[in-house]
Coordinates of C-alpha atoms and ligand atoms in Angstrom, one line a residue:
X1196 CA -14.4 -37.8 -42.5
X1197 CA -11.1 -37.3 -44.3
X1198 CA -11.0 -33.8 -44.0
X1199 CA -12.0 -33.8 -40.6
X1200 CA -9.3 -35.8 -40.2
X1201 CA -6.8 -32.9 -42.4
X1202 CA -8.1 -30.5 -40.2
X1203 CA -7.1 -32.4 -36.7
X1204 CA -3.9 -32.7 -38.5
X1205 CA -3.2 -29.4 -39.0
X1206 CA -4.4 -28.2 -35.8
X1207 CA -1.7 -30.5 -34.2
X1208 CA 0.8 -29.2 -36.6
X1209 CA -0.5 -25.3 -36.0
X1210 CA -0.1 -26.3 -32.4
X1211 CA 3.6 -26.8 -32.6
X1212 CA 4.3 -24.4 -35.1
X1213 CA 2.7 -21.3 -33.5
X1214 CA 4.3 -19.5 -31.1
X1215 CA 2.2 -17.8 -28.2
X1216 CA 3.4 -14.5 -29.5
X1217 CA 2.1 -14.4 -33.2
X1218 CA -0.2 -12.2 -32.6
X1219 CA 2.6 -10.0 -32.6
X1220 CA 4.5 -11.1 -35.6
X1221 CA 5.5 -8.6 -38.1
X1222 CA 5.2 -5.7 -35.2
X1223 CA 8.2 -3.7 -34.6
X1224 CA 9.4 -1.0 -31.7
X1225 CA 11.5 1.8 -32.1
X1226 CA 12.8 4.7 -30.5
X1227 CA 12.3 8.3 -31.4
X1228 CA 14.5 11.0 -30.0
X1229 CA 12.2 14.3 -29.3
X1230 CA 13.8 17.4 -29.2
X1231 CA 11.3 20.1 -28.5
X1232 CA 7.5 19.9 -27.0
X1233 CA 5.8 20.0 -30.3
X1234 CA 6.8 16.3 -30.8
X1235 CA 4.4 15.2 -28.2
X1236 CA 1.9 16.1 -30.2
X1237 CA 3.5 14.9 -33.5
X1238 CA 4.0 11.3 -31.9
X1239 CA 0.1 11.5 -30.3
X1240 CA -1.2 12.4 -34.0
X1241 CA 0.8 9.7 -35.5
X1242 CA -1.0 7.2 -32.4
X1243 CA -4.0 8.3 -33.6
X1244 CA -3.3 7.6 -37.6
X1245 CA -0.7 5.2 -37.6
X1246 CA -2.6 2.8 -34.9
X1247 CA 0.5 3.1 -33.1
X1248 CA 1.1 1.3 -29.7
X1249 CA 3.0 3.9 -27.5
X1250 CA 5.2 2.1 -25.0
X1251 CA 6.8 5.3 -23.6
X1252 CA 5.8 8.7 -24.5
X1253 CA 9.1 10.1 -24.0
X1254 CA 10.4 13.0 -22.9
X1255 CA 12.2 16.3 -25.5
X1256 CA 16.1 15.1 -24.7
X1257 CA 15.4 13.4 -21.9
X1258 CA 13.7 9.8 -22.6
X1259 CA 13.2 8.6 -26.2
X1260 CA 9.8 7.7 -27.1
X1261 CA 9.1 4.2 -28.0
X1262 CA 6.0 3.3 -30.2
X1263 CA 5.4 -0.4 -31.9
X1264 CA 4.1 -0.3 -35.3
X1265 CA 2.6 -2.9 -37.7
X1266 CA 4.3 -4.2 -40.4
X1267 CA 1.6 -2.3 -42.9
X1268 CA 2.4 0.9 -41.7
X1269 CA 6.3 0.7 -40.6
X1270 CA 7.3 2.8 -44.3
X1271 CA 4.6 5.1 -43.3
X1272 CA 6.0 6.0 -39.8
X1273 CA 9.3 6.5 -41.2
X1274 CA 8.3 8.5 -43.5
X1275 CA 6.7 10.8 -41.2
X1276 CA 9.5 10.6 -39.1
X1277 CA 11.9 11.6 -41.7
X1278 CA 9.8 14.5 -42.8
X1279 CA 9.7 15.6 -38.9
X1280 CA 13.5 15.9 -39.0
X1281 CA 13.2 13.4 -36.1
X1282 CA 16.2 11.1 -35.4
X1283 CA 14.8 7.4 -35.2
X1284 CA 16.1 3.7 -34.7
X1285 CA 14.9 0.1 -34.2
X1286 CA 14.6 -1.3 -30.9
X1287 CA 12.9 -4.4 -31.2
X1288 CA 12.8 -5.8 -34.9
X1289 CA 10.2 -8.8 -33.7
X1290 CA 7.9 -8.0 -30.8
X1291 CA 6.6 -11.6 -31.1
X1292 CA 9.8 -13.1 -30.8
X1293 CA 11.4 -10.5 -28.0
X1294 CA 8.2 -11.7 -25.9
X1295 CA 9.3 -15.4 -26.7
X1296 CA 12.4 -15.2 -25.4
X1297 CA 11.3 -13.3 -22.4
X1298 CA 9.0 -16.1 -21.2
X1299 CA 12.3 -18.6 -22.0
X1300 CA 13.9 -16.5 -19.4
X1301 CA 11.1 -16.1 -17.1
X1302 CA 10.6 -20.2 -16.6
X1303 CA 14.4 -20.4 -16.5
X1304 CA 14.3 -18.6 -13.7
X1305 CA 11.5 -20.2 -11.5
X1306 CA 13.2 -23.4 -12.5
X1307 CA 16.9 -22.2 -11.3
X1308 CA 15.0 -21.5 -7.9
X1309 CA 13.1 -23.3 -5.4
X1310 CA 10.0 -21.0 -3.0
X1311 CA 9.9 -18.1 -5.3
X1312 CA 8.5 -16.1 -3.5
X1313 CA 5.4 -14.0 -5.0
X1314 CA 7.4 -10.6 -5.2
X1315 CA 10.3 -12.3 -6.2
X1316 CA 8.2 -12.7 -10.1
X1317 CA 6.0 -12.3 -12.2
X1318 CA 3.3 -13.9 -10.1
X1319 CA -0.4 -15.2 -11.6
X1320 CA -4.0 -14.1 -9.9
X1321 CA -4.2 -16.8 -8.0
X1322 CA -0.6 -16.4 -6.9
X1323 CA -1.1 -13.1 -5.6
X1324 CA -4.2 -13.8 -4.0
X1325 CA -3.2 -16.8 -1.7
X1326 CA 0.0 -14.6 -0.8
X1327 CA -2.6 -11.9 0.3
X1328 CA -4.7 -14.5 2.2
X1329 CA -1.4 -15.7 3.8
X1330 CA 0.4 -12.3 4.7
X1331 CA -3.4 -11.7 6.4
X1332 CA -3.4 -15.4 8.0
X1333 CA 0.1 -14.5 9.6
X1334 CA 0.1 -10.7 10.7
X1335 CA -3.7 -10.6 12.1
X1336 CA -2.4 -7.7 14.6
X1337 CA -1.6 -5.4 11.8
X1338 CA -3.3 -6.9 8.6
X1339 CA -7.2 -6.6 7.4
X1340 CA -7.7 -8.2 4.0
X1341 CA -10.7 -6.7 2.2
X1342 CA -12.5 -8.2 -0.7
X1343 CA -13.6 -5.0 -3.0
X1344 CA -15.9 -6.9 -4.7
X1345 CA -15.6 -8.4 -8.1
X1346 CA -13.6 -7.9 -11.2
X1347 CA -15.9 -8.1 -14.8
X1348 CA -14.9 -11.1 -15.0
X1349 CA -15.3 -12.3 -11.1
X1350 CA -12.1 -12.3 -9.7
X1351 CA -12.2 -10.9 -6.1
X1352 CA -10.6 -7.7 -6.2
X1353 CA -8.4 -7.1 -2.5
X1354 CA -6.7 -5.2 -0.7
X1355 CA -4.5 -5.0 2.4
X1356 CA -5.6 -2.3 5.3
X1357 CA -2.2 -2.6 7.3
X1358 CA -2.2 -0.5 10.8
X1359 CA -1.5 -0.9 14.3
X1360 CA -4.8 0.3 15.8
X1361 CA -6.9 -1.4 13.0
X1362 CA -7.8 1.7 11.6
X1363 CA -9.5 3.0 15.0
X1364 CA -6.5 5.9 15.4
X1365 CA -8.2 8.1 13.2
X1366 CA -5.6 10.7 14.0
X1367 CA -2.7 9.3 11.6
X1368 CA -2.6 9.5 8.1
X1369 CA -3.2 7.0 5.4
X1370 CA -1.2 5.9 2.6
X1371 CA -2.8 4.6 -0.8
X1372 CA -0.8 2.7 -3.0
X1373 CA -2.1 1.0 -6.2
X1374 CA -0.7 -1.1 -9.0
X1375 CA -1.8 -3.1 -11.7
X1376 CA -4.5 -1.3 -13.5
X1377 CA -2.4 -1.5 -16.9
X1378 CA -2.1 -5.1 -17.6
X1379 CA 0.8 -5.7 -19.2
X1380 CA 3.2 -3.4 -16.6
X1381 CA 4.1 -6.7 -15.4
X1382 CA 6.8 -5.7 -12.9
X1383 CA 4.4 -3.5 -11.0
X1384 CA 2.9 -6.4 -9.4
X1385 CA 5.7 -7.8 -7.1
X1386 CA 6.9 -4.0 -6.6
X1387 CA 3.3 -3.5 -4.9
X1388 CA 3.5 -7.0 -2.8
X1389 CA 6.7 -5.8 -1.4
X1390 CA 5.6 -2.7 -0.4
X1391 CA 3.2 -5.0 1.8
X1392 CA 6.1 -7.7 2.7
X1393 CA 8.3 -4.8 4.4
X1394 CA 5.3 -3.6 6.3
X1395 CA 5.0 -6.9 7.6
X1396 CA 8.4 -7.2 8.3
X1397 CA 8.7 -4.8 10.6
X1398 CA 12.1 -4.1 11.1
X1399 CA 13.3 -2.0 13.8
X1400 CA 14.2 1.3 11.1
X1401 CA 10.8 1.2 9.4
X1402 CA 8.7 1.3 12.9
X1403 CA 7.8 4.7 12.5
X1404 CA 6.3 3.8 9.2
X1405 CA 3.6 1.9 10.9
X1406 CA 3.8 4.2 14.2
X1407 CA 2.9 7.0 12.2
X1408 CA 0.5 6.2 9.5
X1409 CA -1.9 3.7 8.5
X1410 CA -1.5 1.8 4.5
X1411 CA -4.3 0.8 2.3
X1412 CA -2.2 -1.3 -0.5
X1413 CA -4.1 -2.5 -3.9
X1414 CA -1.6 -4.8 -5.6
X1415 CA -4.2 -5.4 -8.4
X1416 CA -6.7 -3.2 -10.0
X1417 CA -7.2 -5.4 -13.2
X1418 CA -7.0 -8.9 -12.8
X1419 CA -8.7 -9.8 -15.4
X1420 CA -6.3 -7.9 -18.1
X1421 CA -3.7 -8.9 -16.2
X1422 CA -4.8 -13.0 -16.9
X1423 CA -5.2 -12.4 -20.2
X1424 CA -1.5 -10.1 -20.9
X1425 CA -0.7 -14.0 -19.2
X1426 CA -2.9 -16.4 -21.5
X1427 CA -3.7 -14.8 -24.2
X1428 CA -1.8 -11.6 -25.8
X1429 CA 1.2 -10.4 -23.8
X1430 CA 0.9 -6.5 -24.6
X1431 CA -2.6 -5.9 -23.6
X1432 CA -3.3 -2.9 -21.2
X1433 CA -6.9 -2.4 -21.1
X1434 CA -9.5 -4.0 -18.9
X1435 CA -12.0 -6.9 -20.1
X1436 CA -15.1 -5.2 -19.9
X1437 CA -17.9 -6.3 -22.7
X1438 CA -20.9 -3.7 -23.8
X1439 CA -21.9 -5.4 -27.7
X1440 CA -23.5 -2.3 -28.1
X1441 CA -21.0 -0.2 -28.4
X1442 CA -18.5 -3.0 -30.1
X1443 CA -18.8 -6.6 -31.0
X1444 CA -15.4 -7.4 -30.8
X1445 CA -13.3 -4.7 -29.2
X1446 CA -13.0 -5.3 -24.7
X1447 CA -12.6 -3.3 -21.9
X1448 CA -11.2 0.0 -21.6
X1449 CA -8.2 1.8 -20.1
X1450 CA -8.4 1.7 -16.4
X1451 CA -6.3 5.0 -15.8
X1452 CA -8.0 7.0 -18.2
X1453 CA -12.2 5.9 -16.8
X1454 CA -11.8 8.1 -13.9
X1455 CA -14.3 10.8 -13.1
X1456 CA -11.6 13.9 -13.7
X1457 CA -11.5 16.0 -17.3
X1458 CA -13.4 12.4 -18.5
X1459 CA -12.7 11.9 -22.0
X1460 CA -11.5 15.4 -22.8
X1461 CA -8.1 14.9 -23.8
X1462 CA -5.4 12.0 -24.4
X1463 CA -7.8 9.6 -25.5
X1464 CA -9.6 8.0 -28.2
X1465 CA -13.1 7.8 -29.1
X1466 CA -12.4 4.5 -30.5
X1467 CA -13.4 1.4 -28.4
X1468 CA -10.8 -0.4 -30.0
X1469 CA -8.0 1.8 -28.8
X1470 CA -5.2 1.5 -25.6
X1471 CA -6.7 4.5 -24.5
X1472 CA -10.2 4.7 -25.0
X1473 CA -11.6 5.9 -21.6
X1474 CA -14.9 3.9 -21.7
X1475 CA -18.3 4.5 -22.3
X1476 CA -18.4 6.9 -18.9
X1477 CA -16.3 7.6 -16.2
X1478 CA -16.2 4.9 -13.4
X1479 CA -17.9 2.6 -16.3
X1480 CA -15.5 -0.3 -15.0
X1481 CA -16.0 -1.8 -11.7
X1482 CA -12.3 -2.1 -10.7
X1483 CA -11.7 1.5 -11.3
X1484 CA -15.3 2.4 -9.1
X1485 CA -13.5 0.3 -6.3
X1486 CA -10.9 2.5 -6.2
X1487 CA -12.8 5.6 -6.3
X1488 CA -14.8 3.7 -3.5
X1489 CA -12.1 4.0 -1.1
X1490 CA -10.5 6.9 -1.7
X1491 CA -14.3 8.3 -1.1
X1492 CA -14.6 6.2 2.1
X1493 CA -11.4 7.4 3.6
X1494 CA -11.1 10.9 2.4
X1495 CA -10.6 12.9 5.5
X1496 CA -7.2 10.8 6.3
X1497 CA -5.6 9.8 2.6
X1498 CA -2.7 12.1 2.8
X1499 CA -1.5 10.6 -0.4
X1500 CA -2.0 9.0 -2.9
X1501 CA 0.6 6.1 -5.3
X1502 CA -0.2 5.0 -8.6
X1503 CA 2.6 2.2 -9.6
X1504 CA 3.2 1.8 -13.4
X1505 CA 5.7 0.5 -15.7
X1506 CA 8.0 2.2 -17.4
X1507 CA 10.3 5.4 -17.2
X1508 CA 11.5 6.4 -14.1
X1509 CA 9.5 9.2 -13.2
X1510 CA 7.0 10.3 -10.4
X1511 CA 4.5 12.7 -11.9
X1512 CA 1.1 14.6 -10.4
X1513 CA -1.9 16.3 -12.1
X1514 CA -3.2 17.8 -13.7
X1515 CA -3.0 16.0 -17.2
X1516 CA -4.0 18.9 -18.7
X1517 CA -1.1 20.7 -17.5
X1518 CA -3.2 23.3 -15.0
X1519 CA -1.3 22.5 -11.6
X1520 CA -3.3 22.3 -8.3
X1521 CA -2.3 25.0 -5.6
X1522 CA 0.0 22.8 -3.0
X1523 CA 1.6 22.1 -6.3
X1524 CA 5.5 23.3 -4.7
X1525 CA 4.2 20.4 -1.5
X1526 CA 3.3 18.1 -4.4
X1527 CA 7.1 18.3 -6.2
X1528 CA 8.9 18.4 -2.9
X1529 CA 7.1 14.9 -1.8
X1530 CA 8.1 13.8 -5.2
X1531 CA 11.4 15.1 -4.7
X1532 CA 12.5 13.5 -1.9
X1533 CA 11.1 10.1 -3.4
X1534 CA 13.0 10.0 -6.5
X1535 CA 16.2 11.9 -4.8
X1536 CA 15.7 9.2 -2.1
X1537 CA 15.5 6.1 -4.8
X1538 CA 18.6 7.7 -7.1
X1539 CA 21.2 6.5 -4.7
X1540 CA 20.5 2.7 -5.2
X1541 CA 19.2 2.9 -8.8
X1542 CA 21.3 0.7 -11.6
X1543 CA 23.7 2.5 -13.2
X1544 CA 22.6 1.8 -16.5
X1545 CA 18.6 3.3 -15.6
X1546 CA 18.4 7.0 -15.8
X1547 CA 17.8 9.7 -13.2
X1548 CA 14.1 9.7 -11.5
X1549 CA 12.1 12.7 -13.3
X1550 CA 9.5 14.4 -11.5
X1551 CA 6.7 16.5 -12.5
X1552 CA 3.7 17.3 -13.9
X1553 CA 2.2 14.8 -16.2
X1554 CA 1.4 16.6 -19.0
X1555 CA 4.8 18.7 -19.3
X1556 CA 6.6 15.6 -19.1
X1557 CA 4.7 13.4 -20.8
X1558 CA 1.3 13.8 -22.4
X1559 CA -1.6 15.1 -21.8
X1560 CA -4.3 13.2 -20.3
X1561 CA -7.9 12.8 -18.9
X1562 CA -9.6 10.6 -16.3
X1563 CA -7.1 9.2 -14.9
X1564 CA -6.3 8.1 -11.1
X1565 CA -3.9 10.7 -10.1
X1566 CA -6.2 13.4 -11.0
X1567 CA -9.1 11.6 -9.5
X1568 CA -7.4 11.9 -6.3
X1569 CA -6.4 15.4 -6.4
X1570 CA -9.6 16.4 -7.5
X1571 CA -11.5 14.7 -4.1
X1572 CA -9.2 16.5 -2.4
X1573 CA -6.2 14.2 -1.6
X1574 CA -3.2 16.5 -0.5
X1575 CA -0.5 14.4 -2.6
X1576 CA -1.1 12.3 -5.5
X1577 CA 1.2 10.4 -8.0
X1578 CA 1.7 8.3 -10.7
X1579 CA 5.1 6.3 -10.1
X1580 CA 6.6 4.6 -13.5
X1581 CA 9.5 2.4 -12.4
X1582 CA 12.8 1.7 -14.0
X1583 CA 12.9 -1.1 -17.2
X1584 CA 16.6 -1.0 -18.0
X1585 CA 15.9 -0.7 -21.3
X1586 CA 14.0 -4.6 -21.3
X1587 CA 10.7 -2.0 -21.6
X1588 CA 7.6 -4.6 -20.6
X1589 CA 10.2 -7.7 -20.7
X1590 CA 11.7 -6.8 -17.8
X1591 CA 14.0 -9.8 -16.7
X1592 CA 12.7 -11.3 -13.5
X1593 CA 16.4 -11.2 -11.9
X1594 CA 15.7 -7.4 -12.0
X1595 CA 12.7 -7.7 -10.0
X1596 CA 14.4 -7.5 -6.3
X1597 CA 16.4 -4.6 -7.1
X1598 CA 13.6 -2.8 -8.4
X1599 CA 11.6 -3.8 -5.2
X1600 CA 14.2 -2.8 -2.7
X1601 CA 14.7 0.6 -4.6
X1602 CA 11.0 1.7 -4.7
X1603 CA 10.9 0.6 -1.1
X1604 CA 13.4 3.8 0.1
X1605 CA 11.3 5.8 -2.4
X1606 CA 8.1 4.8 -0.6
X1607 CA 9.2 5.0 3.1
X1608 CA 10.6 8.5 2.2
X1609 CA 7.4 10.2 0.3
X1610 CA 5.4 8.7 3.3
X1611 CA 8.0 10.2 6.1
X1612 CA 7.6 13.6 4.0
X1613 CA 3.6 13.2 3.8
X1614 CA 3.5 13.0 7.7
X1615 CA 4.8 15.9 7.8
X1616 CA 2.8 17.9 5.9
X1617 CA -0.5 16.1 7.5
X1618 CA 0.8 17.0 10.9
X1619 CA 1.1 20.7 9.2
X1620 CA -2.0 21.0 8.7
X1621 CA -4.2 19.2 11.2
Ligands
NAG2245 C1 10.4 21.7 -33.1 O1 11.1 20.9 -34.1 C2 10.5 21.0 -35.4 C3 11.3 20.1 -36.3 O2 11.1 18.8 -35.9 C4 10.6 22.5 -35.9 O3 10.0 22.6 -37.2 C5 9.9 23.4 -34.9 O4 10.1 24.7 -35.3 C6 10.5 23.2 -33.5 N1 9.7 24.0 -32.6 C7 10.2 24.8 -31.6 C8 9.3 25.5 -30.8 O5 11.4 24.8 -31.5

C-alpha cells in the first residue's frame, strides 16, 4: 500500500515536471548548406544511417537543408558533415523546448482574440469539421459536403464540392486541392479552409473563379496523424494505421509516398518505423484510397491537381524520379504564373517561390500524390510547400493570414491559367 502510494506520488510529481515535448528532449535541428547535387544524396544516406528526421531537403545554394538528429548521434552527423566539406550550423539546440514555446504562443494568441476563426489557426478535427458542416449549412447554392468515408481511426474524412451548377455543367473544369496528409504541416490546414472561405465569399473579382470552373477542396487527408501531432507527439507525419504483423509497435505510414505511382521504388524506406516508409502496398491507407477515389471518379474534368505542404516555398510536379511528363513546358508555366503571382505579396524575409520538378529540386521520390495524378492522366499536377519564415513547423499563428491571403493570388492564378489550357484542348 505504501508504494502504491510512492508511485501516485510520483506520477503527480512526473505530471508537473514533464513537459508535453519530452519526447523530443535531447533532439536538435540544424542547417546544412548544399552546394552541388551530390549532397542530396549525401543528406538521404545520412537519413537512412543517422535516423535523421529531414525537415527540409534543401536545395544546392538555394535552401539549406534542415535535418533533426538525436542526441546519440549529433557527433556522428558532424562528423560526416565535416568530412563532406559541408558548411553546417545549429538551428534549434532543443526541439522539445522550441515546440514548448510554440504552444505558449499559440494559446496566447487564441486568448488575445475572441471568434477565431478556423483559418485564422491551428484549428483541431472537430474544429475543422463543424466549420465544414457550417460553410455547407450557409452556401447550399454553391456547397455539397461529402463524407469520403472513414479515417483508420473513424474520423469522417470530407470534402467540399463547390460549383454553381452542382456539378451538372460538365463542360468546366475542376480544381483539386488537398492538404493535410503530413501531420505535422500544421499551417496547411487553415491555408486549405481559406481556399474554401474565398469561394464562398464571392466577391465581385473572383466570380469568374466560380463561373469558370468547378473546386473539389480536401482540407484533411489525415486526421488521425493530425490528432495525434496535437495530443501526443508534435513532429509526427505519418498516418495511424496498425498491421502487428508487419510491426508491433511502429503506426501508420507516409500518406504521400502510398500512392499507386513508382510505389516503393525510390525515396523511401523499407523500414515501418521510418517518416517515409510507403506502407505495406500502394493505396494500403484508406485516406490516401479516398483520394485516388476521386480523382478516379472525376477524371475526364480535373484539369489540375494541388497538393498543400509545409515548408519551402516551392511548387513542384513529377515525376519524382526526375523523368518529366510531355506537357511538362504547360506544367512549369501553370507553376510559373502561381509563384510569380504569390512573389508580389510574400514577406520580405521568406525567399522567392521555386518551381520545378521534384526530384531536381528536391529528392527523389515514389508513390506520391502529385505523380498519382499525372499518371491518371490529370493535365497539371503539383505539390505546393508554403512559406515558414524560418519558424519551420512552429510557424507563429499571427503568420497564418498572410500566408492565407498569399496562397489565395497563387491559387486564383494557376486556376485562371488551367482554364485556359482546358479550353485549349477540349
Ligand atoms: C560536390 O561537392 C563535393 C564536396 O562536398 C565534391 O567532392 C564533389 O566533387 C562535388 N561534385 C561536383 C559534381 O561538383
Amino acid at each position: 500500500m505504501l508504494r502504491y502510494s510512492y508511485v501516485i506520488l510520483f506520477l503527480c510529481i512526473y505530471a508537473v515536471v514533464a513537459g508535453k515535448h519530452d519526447v523530443y528532449k535531447g533532439y536538435s535541428v540544424h542547417g546544412i548548406k548544399l552546394t552541388n547535387a551530390t549532397h542530396k544524396e549525401f543528406i538521404h544516406s545520412l537519413e537512412l544511417e543517422l535516423d535523421l528526421d529531414v525537415w527540409q531537403h534543401g536545395t544546392p545554394k538555394l535552401r539549406d537543408a534542415m535535418v533533426m538528429v538525436s542526441r546519440e548521434n549529433t557527433v556522428s552527423l558532424m562528423e560526416k558533415l565535416d568530412t563532406m566539406g559541408l558548411d553546417h550550423y545549429v538551428h534549434l539546440r532543443d526541439v522539445a523546448q522550441a515546440f514548448e514555446e510554440h504552444d505558449l504562443e499559440i494559446s496566447a494568441w487564441k486568448r488575445g482574440r475572441s471568434n477565431v476563426l478556423p483559418f485564422e489557426d491551428y484549428p483541431r478535427y472537430a474544429e475543422v469539421d463543424a466549420y465544414l458542416e457550417k460553410v455547407a449549412q450557409e452556401h447550399p447554392d454553391i456547397v455539397t459536403l461529402v463524407n469520403a468515408g472513414p479515417s483508420f481511426e473513424g474520423r469522417a474524412i470530407k470534402y467540399v464540392k463547390i460549383s454553381t451548377s452542382n456539378f451538372a455543367d460538365t463542360s468546366k473544369p475542376i480544381y483539386f486541392l488537398t492538404a493535410t496528409v503530413h501531420a505535422r504541416e500544421w499551417v496547411v490546414t487553415p491555408a486549405a479552409l481559406y481556399m474554401i472561405q474565398r469561394l464562398v465569399d464571392r466577391r465581385p473579382e473572383d466570380q469568374d473563379l466560380l463561373d469558370s470552373m468547378d473546386w473539389i477542396i480536401l482540407p484533411m487527408i489525415n486526421p488521425d496523424g493530425y490528432e495525434y501531432s496535437h495530443t501526443t507527439m508534435r513532429l509526427w507525419r505519418r498516418t495511424r494505421s496498425f498491421r502487428p504483423e508487419i510491426s508491433s509497435s511502429c503506426y501508420g505510414a507516409d500518406g504521400n509516398r502510398n500512392y499507386d505511382a513508382a510505389f516503393a521504388s525510390v525515396g523511401v524506406s523499407s523500414n515501418p518505423c521510418s517518416d517515409i516508409y510507403p506502407g505495406p502496398s500502394a493505396f494500403s491507407e484508406v485516406e490516401t484510397s479516398y483520394v485516388r477515389d476521386i480523382m478516379q471518379a472525376n477524371l475526364q474534368r480535373i484539369q489540375i491537381f494541388m497538393d498543400i505542404h509545409s515548408y519551402g516555398n516551392y511548387i513542384t510536379y513529377g515525376f519524382g524520379d526526375a523523368r518529366l511528363s510531355p506537357n511538362v513546358a504547360q506544367q512549369h508555366h501553370v507553376a510559373a504564373i502561381m509563384g510569380a503571382a504569390i512573389d508580389p505579396y510574400k514577406l520580405p524575409q521568406a525567399p522567392y517561390y521555386v518551381v520545378g520538378n521534384s526530384n531536381l529540386l528536391m529528392y527523389e521520390t515514389s508513390g506520391c500524390a502529385q505523380d498519382y495524378a499525372q499518371t491518371i492522366g490529370i493535365p497539371l499536377s503539383y505539390t505546393l510547400e508554403l512559406p515558414e519564415y524560418g519558424f519551420d513547423f512552429r510557424v507563429p499563428p499571427s503568420y497564418i493570414g498572410q500566408i492565407n491571403s498569399e496562397t489565395w493570388h497563387g491559387v486564383a492564378a494557376s486556376a485562371r491559367a488551367a482554364v485556359l489550357y482546358y479550353r485549349a484542348r477540349n
